[in-house]
Coordinates of C-alpha atoms and ligand atoms in Angstrom, one line a residue:
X10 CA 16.5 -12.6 18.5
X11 CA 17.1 -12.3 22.1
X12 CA 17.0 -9.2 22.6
X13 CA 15.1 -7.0 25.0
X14 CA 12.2 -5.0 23.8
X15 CA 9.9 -2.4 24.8
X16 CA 7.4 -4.9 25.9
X17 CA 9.7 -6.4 28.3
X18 CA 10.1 -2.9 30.0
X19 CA 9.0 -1.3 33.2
X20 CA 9.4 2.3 32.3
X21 CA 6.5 3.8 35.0
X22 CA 7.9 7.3 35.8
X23 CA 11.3 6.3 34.6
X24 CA 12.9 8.7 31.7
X25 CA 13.5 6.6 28.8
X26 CA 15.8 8.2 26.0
X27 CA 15.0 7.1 22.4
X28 CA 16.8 7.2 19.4
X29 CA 14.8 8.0 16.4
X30 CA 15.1 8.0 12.9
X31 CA 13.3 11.5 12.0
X32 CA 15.8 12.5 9.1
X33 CA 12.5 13.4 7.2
X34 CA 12.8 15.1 3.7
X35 CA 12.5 18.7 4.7
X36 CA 12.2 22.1 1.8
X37 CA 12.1 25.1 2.4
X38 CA 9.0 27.4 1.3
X39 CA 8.4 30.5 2.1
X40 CA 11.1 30.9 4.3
X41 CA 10.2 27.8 6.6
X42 CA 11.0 24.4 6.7
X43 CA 8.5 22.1 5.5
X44 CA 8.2 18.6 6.1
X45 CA 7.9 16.7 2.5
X46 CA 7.5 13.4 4.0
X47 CA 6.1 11.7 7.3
X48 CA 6.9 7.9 6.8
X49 CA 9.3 8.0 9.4
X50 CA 8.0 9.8 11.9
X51 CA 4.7 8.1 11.6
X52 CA 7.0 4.8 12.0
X53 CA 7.9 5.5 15.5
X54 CA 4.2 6.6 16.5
X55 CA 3.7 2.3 18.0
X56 CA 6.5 2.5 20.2
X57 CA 5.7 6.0 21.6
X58 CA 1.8 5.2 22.4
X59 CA 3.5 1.8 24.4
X60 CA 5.6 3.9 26.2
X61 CA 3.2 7.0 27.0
X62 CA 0.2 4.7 28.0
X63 CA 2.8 2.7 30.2
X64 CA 3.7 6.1 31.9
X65 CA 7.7 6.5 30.5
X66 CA 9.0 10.2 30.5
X67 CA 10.1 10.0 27.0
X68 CA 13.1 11.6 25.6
X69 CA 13.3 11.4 22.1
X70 CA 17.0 12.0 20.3
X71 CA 17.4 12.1 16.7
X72 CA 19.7 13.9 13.3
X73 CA 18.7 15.6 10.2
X74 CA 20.4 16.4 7.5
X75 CA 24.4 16.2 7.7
X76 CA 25.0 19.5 9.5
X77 CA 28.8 18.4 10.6
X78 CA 29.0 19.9 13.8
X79 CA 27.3 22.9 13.4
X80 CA 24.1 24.7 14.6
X81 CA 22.7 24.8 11.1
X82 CA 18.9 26.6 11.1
X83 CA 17.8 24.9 8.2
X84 CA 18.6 21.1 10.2
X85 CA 16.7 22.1 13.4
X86 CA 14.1 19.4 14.2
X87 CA 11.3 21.9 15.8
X88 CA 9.4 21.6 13.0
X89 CA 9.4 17.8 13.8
X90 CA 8.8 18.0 17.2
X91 CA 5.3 20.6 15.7
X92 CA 4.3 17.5 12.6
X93 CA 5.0 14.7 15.6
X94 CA 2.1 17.2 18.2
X95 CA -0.1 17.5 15.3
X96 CA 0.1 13.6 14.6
X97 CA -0.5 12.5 17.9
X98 CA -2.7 15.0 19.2
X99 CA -0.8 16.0 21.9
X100 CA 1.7 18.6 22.8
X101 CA 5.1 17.3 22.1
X102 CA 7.7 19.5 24.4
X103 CA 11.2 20.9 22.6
X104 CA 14.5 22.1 23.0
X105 CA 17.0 23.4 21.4
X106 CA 20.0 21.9 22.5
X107 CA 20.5 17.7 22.9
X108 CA 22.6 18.3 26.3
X109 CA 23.2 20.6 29.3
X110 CA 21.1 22.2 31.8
X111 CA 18.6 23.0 29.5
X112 CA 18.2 19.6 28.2
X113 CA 18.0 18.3 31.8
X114 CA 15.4 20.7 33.4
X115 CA 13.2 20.0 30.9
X116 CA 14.2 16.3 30.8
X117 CA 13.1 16.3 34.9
X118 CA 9.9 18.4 34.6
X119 CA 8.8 15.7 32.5
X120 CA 5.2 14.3 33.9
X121 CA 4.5 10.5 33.1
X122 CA 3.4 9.7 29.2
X123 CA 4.9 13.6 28.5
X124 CA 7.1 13.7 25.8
X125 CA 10.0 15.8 24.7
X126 CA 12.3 16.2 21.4
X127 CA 15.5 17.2 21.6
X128 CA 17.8 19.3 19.3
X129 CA 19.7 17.8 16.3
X130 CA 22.3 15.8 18.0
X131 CA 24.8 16.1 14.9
X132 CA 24.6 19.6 15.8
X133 CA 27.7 18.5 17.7
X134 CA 30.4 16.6 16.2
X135 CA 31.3 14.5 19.5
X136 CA 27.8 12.6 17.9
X137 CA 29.8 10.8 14.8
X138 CA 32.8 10.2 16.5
X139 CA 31.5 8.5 19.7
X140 CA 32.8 11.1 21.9
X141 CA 32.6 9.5 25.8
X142 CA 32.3 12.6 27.4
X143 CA 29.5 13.7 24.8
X144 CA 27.8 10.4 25.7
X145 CA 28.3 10.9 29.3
X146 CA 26.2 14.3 28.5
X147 CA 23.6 12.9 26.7
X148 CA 23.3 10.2 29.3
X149 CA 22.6 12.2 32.0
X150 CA 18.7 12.6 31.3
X151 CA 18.6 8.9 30.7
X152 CA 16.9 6.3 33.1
X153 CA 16.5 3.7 30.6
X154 CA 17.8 3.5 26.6
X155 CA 15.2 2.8 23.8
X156 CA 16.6 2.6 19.7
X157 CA 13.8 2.4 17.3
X158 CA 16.4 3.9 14.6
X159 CA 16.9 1.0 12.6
X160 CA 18.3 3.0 9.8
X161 CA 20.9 4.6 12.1
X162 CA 22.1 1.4 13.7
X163 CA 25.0 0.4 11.7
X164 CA 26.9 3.5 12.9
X165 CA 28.4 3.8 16.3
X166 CA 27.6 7.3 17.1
X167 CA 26.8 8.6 20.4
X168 CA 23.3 8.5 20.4
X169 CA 23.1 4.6 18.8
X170 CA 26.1 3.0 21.1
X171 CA 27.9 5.2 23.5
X172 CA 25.1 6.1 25.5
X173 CA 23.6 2.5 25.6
X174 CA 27.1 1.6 26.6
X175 CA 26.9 3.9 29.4
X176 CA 23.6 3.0 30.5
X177 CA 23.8 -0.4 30.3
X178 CA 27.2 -0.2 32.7
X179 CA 24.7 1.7 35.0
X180 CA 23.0 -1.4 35.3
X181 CA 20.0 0.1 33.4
X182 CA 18.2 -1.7 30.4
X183 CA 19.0 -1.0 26.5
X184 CA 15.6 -2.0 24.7
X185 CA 14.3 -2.1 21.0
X186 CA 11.8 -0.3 20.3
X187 CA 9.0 -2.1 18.3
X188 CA 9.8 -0.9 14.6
X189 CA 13.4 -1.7 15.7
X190 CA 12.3 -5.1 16.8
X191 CA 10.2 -5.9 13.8
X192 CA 13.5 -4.6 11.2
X193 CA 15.5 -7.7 13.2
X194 CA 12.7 -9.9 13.4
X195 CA 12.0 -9.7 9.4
X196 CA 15.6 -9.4 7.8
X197 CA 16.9 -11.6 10.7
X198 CA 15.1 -14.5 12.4
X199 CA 12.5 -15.0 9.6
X200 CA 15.5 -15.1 6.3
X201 CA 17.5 -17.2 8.9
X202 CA 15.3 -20.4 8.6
X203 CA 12.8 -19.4 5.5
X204 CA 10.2 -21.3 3.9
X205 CA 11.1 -22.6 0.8
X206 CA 11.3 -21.9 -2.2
X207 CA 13.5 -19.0 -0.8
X208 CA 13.8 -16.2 -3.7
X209 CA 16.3 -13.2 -3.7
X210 CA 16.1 -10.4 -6.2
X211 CA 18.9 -8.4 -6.2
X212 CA 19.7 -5.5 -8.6
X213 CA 20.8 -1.8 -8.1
X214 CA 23.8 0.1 -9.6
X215 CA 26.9 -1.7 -8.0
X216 CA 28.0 -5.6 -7.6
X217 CA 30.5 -3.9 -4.9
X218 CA 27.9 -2.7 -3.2
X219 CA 25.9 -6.1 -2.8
X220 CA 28.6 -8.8 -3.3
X221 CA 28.9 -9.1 0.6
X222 CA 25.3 -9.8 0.3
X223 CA 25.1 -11.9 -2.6
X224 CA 27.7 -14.4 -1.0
X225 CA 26.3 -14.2 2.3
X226 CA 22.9 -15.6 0.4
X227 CA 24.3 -17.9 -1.7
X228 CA 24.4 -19.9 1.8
X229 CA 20.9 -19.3 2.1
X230 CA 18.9 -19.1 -0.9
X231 CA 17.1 -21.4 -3.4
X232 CA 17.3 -19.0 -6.4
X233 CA 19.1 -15.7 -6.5
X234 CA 17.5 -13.3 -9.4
X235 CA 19.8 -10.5 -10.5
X236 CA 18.9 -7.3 -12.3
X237 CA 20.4 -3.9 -12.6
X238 CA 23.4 -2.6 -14.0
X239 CA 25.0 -5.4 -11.3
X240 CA 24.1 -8.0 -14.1
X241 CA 26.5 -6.9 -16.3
X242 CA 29.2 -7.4 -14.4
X243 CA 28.0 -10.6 -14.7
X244 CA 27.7 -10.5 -18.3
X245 CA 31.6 -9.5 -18.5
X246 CA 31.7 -12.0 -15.7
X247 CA 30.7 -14.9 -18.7
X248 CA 32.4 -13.1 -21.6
X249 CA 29.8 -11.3 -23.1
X250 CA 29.8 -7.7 -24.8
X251 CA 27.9 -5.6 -22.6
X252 CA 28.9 -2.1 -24.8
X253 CA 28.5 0.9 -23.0
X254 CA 26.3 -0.7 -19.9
X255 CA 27.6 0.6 -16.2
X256 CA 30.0 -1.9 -15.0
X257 CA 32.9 -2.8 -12.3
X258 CA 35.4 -4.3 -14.5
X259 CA 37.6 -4.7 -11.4
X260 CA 34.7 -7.3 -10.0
X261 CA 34.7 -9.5 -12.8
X262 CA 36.8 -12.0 -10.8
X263 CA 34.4 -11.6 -7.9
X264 CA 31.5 -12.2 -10.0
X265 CA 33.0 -15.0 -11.5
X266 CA 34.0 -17.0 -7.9
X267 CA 30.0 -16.4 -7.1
X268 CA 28.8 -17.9 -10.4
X269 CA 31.0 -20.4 -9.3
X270 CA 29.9 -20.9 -5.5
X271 CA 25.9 -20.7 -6.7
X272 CA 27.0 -23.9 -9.0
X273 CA 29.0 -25.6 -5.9
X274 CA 25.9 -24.9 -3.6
X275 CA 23.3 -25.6 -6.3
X276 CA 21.7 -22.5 -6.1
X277 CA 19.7 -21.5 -9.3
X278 CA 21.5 -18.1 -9.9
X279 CA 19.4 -16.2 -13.2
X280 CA 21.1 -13.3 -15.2
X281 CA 18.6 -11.4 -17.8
X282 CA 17.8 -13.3 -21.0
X283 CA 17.5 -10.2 -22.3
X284 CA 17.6 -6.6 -21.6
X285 CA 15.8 -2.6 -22.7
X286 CA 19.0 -1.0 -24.1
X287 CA 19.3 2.4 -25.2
X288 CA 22.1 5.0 -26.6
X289 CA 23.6 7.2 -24.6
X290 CA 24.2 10.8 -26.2
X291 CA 26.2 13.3 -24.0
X292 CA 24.7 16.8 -24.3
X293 CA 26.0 20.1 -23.9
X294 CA 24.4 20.7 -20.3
X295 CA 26.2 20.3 -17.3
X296 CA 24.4 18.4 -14.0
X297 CA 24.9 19.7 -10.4
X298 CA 28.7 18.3 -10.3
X299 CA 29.5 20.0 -13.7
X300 CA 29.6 16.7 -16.0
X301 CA 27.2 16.9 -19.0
X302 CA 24.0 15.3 -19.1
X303 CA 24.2 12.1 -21.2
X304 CA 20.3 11.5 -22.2
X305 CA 19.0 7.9 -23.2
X306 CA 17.8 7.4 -26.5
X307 CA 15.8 5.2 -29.1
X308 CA 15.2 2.3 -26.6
X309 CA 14.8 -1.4 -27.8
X310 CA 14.7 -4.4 -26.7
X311 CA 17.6 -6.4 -27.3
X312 CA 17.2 -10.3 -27.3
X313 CA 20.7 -11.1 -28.3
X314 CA 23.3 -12.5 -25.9
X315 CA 25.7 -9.4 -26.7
X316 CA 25.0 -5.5 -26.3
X317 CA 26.2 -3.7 -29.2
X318 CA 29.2 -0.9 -29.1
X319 CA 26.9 2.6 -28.4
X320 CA 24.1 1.5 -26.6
X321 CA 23.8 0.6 -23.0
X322 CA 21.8 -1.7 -21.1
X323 CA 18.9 0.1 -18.7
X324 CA 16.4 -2.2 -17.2
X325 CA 15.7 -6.3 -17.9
X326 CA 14.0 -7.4 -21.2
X327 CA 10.2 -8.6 -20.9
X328 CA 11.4 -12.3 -21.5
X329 CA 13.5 -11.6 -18.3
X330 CA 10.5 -10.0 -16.4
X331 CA 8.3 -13.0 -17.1
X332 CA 10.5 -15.2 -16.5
X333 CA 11.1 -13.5 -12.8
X334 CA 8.1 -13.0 -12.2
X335 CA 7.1 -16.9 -12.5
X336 CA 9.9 -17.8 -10.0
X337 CA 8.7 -14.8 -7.4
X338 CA 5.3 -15.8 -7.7
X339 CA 6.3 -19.7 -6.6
X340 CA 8.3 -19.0 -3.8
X341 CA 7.4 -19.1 -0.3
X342 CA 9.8 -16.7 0.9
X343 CA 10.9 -13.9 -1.1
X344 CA 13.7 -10.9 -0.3
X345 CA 14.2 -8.2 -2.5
X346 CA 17.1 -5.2 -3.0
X347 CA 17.8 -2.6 -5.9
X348 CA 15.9 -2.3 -8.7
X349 CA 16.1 -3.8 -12.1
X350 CA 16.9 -0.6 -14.5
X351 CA 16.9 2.8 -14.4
X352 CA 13.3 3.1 -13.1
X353 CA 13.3 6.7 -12.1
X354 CA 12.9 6.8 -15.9
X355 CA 9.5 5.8 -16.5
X356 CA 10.9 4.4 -19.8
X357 CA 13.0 1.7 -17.9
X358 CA 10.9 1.2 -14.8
X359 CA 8.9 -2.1 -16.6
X360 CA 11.0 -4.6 -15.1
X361 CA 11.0 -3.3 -11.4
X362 CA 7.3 -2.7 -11.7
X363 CA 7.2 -6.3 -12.8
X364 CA 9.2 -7.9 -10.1
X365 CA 6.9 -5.7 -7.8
X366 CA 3.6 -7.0 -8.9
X367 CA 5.4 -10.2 -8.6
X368 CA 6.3 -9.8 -5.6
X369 CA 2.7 -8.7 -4.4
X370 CA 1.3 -12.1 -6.0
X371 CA 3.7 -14.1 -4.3
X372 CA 2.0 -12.6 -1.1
X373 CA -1.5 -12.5 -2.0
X374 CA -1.7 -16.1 -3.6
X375 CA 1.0 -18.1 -2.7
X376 CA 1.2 -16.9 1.2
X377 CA 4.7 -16.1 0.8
X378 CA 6.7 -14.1 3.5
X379 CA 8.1 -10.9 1.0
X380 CA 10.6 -8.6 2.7
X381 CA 11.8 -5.6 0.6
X382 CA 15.3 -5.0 1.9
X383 CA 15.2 -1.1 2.2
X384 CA 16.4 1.7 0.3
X385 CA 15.5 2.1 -4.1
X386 CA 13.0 -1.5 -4.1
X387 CA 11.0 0.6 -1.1
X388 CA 10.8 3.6 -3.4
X389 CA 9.6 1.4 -6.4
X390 CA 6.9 -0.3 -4.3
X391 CA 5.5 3.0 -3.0
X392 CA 5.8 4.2 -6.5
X393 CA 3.6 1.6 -7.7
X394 CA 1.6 2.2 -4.7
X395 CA 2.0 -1.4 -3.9
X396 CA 4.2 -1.0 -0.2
X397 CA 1.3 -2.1 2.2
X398 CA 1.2 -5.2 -0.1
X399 CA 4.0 -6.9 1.1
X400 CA 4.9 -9.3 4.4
X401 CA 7.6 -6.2 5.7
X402 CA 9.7 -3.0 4.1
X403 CA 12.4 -2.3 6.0
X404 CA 13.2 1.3 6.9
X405 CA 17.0 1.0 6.8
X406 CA 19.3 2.0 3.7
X407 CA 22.6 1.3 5.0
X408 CA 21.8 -0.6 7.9
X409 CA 19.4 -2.8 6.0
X410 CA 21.9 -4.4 3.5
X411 CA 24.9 -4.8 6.3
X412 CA 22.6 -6.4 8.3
X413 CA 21.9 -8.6 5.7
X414 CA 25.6 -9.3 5.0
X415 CA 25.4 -10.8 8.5
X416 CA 27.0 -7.8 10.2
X417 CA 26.8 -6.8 13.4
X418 CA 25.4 -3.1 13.8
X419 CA 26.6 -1.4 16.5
X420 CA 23.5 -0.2 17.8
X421 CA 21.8 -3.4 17.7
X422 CA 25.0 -5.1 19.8
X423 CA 24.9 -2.0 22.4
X424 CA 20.6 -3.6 23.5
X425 CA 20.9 -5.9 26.6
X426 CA 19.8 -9.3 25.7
X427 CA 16.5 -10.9 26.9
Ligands
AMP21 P1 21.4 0.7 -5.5 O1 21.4 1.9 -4.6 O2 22.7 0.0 -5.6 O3 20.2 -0.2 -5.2 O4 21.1 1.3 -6.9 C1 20.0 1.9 -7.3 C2 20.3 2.7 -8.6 O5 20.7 1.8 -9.6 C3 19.0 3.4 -9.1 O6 19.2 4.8 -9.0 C4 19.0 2.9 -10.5 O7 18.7 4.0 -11.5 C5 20.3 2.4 -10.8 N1 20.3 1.4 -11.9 C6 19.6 0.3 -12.0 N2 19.8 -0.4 -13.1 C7 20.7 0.4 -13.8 C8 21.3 0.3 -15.1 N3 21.0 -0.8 -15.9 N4 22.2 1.2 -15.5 C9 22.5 2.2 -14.6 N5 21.9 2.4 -13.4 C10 21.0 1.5 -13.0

């Protein structure tokens, strides 16, 4: 990764503007909004002390929520900029706007190592569409450009590309911030030449979703381990009865040509020997978009090849989970996506659990480098309180699996290079 980082910067007196990721979980009680998580703003917290003890004037940008252009109360980061104070100790200045005069008074009064929080920049909707004269606003407080919102750099917004654009034509410097630089360092230079074995679990809801990925690591991997409803698309894939399992008929061909690439590359590619399957029975209450609950039950473990007519297939057998869990705990490198089941049931969260203990021993015994790719695997391995365990979890959803398909994000491109 060539790119430059905060380390490489000179920010003394300068202002920096930094895009964050702070679209914290927020809930209202008792008429206020209260933050229900701090992960993200905590993540930011190594890049801010660089810059404050180096003496930047730090302008931080950021979204919550989906607001769509509106001033929406309930989306205003204040009570951010009050949880990021309390963190750090230190008064942390805000305003409630993300340009104009406002913005830029405040922006100049800045002292060195001071830092400020601007409004929700989606406030406006010049932010999603890239709008040049919105940039051209929000670059007018900026010196020099930091992005440590990894999660937000696969969309070319204002605040991710257009005002690195404009800085960068400036002939100022477009830096990573460190969380920023440890997301590409992880899910880039360390899966581009691994130590092998090289293991990737993949599972979640959709083979759509992940084929770009799974083909994109067919090129790279030793063994690719798949669980999830993805698998039975895979199942259909080697015409098998899957009965009333989730599944992408329309990616059965798709399936097939990457059963047939992982033979062609040699690459050992595992589908679950056997699977938790339960019956789905539709009930007469409605969920928030007015479709009737279906509840799961009588679970069992079905060893058979085949899943019958009514029941539905909802996390990987325990054959399946040992068998995993030998080839996880063997490899040297190890990159994992989407669960195995449905494990926001406790009832069908055995296999993910599995793959994350796994994935831990891997770690702890074998020295391997384990990288959970963002998004459902993260929430499993906090749920089993088993997230500091691991080499690296990165903080992207989105932006974690297209960088992984080899993409380019955006607001990775817009950074100067080295
Ligand atoms: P993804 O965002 O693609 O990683 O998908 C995560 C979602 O896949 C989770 O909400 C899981 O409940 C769901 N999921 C995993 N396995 C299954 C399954 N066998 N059937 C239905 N949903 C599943």
């Amino acid at each position: 990764m060539a790119k430059l980082t905060v380390n490489d910067l000179d920010v003394k007196g300068k202002r920096v503007f930094m895009r964050v990721d702070y679209n914290v979980p927020m809930e209202e009680k008792e008429g206020q909004m209260v933050i229900n998580d701090i992960t993200r703003i905590s993540a930011t917290l190594p890049t801010l002390e660089l810059l404050t003890k180096k003496g930047a004037r730090i302008i931080l940008t950021a979204h919550l929520g989906r607001p769509k252009g509106k001033r929406e109360p309930s989306m205003s980061l204040k009570p951010v900029a009050d949880k990021l104070s309390e963190m750090i100790s230190r008064p942390v200045q805000f305003v409630d706007d993300c340009i104009g005069e406002k913005v830029e008074a405040a922006a100049n009064a800045l002292q060195n190592g001071e830092i400020l929080l601007l409004e929700n920049v989606r406030f406006y909707a010049e932010e999603e569409a890239n709008d040049p004269a919105f940039a051209e606003k929000l670059a007018k407080v900026a010196d020099i450009y930091v992005n440590d919102a990894f999660g937000a750099a696969h969309r070319a917004h204002a605040s991710t590309e257009g005002v690195a654009r404009l800085v960068a034509q400036r002939g100022g410097q477009c830096a990573a911030g460190l969380l920023m630089e440890r997301e590409l360092k992880y899910l880039g230079d360390e899966l581009s030449n691994p130590a092998r074995p090289f293991v990737v679990i993949l599972g979640g809801a959709k083979v759509s979703d992940k084929i770009k990925v799974i083909d994109t690591l067919l090129d790279k991997a030793d063994t690719i381990l798949i669980g999830g409803a993805m698998a039975y698309t895979f199942k259909l894939a080697q015409g098998l009865k899957v009965g009333k399992s989730l599944v992408e008929p329309d990616m059965v061909d798709t399936a097939k040509a990457a059963l047939e690439k992982a033979k062609q590359r040699n690459v050992q590619f595992l589908l679950p020997s056997d699977n938790v399957v339960a019956t789905p029975v539709k009930t007469d209450r409605l969920n928030k978009k007015g479709k009737p609950v279906i509840e799961l039950h009588d679970h069992r473990v079905n060893g058979e090849p085949n899943i019958p007519e009514n029941e539905e297939g909802v996390d990987i057998g325990p054959d399946t989970a040992k068998k995993y869990s030998e080839v996880i705990s063997s490899a040297k490198t190890v990159l994992w996506n989407g669960p195995m089941g449905i494990f926001e049931d406790p009832r069908f969260a055995e296999g993910t659990f599995a793959v994350a203990n796994a994935v831990v021993q891997a770690t702890e015994k074998n020295g391997a480098k384990t990288i959970i790719g963002g998004g459902d695997s993260v929430k499993a391995m906090n749920k089993a309180k088993l997230g500091d365990k691991v080499t690296f979890m990165s903080t992207g959803g989105g932006a974690s699996l297209e960088f992984l398909e080899g993409a380019v994000l955006p607001g990775v491109a817009a950074l100067s290079e080295k």
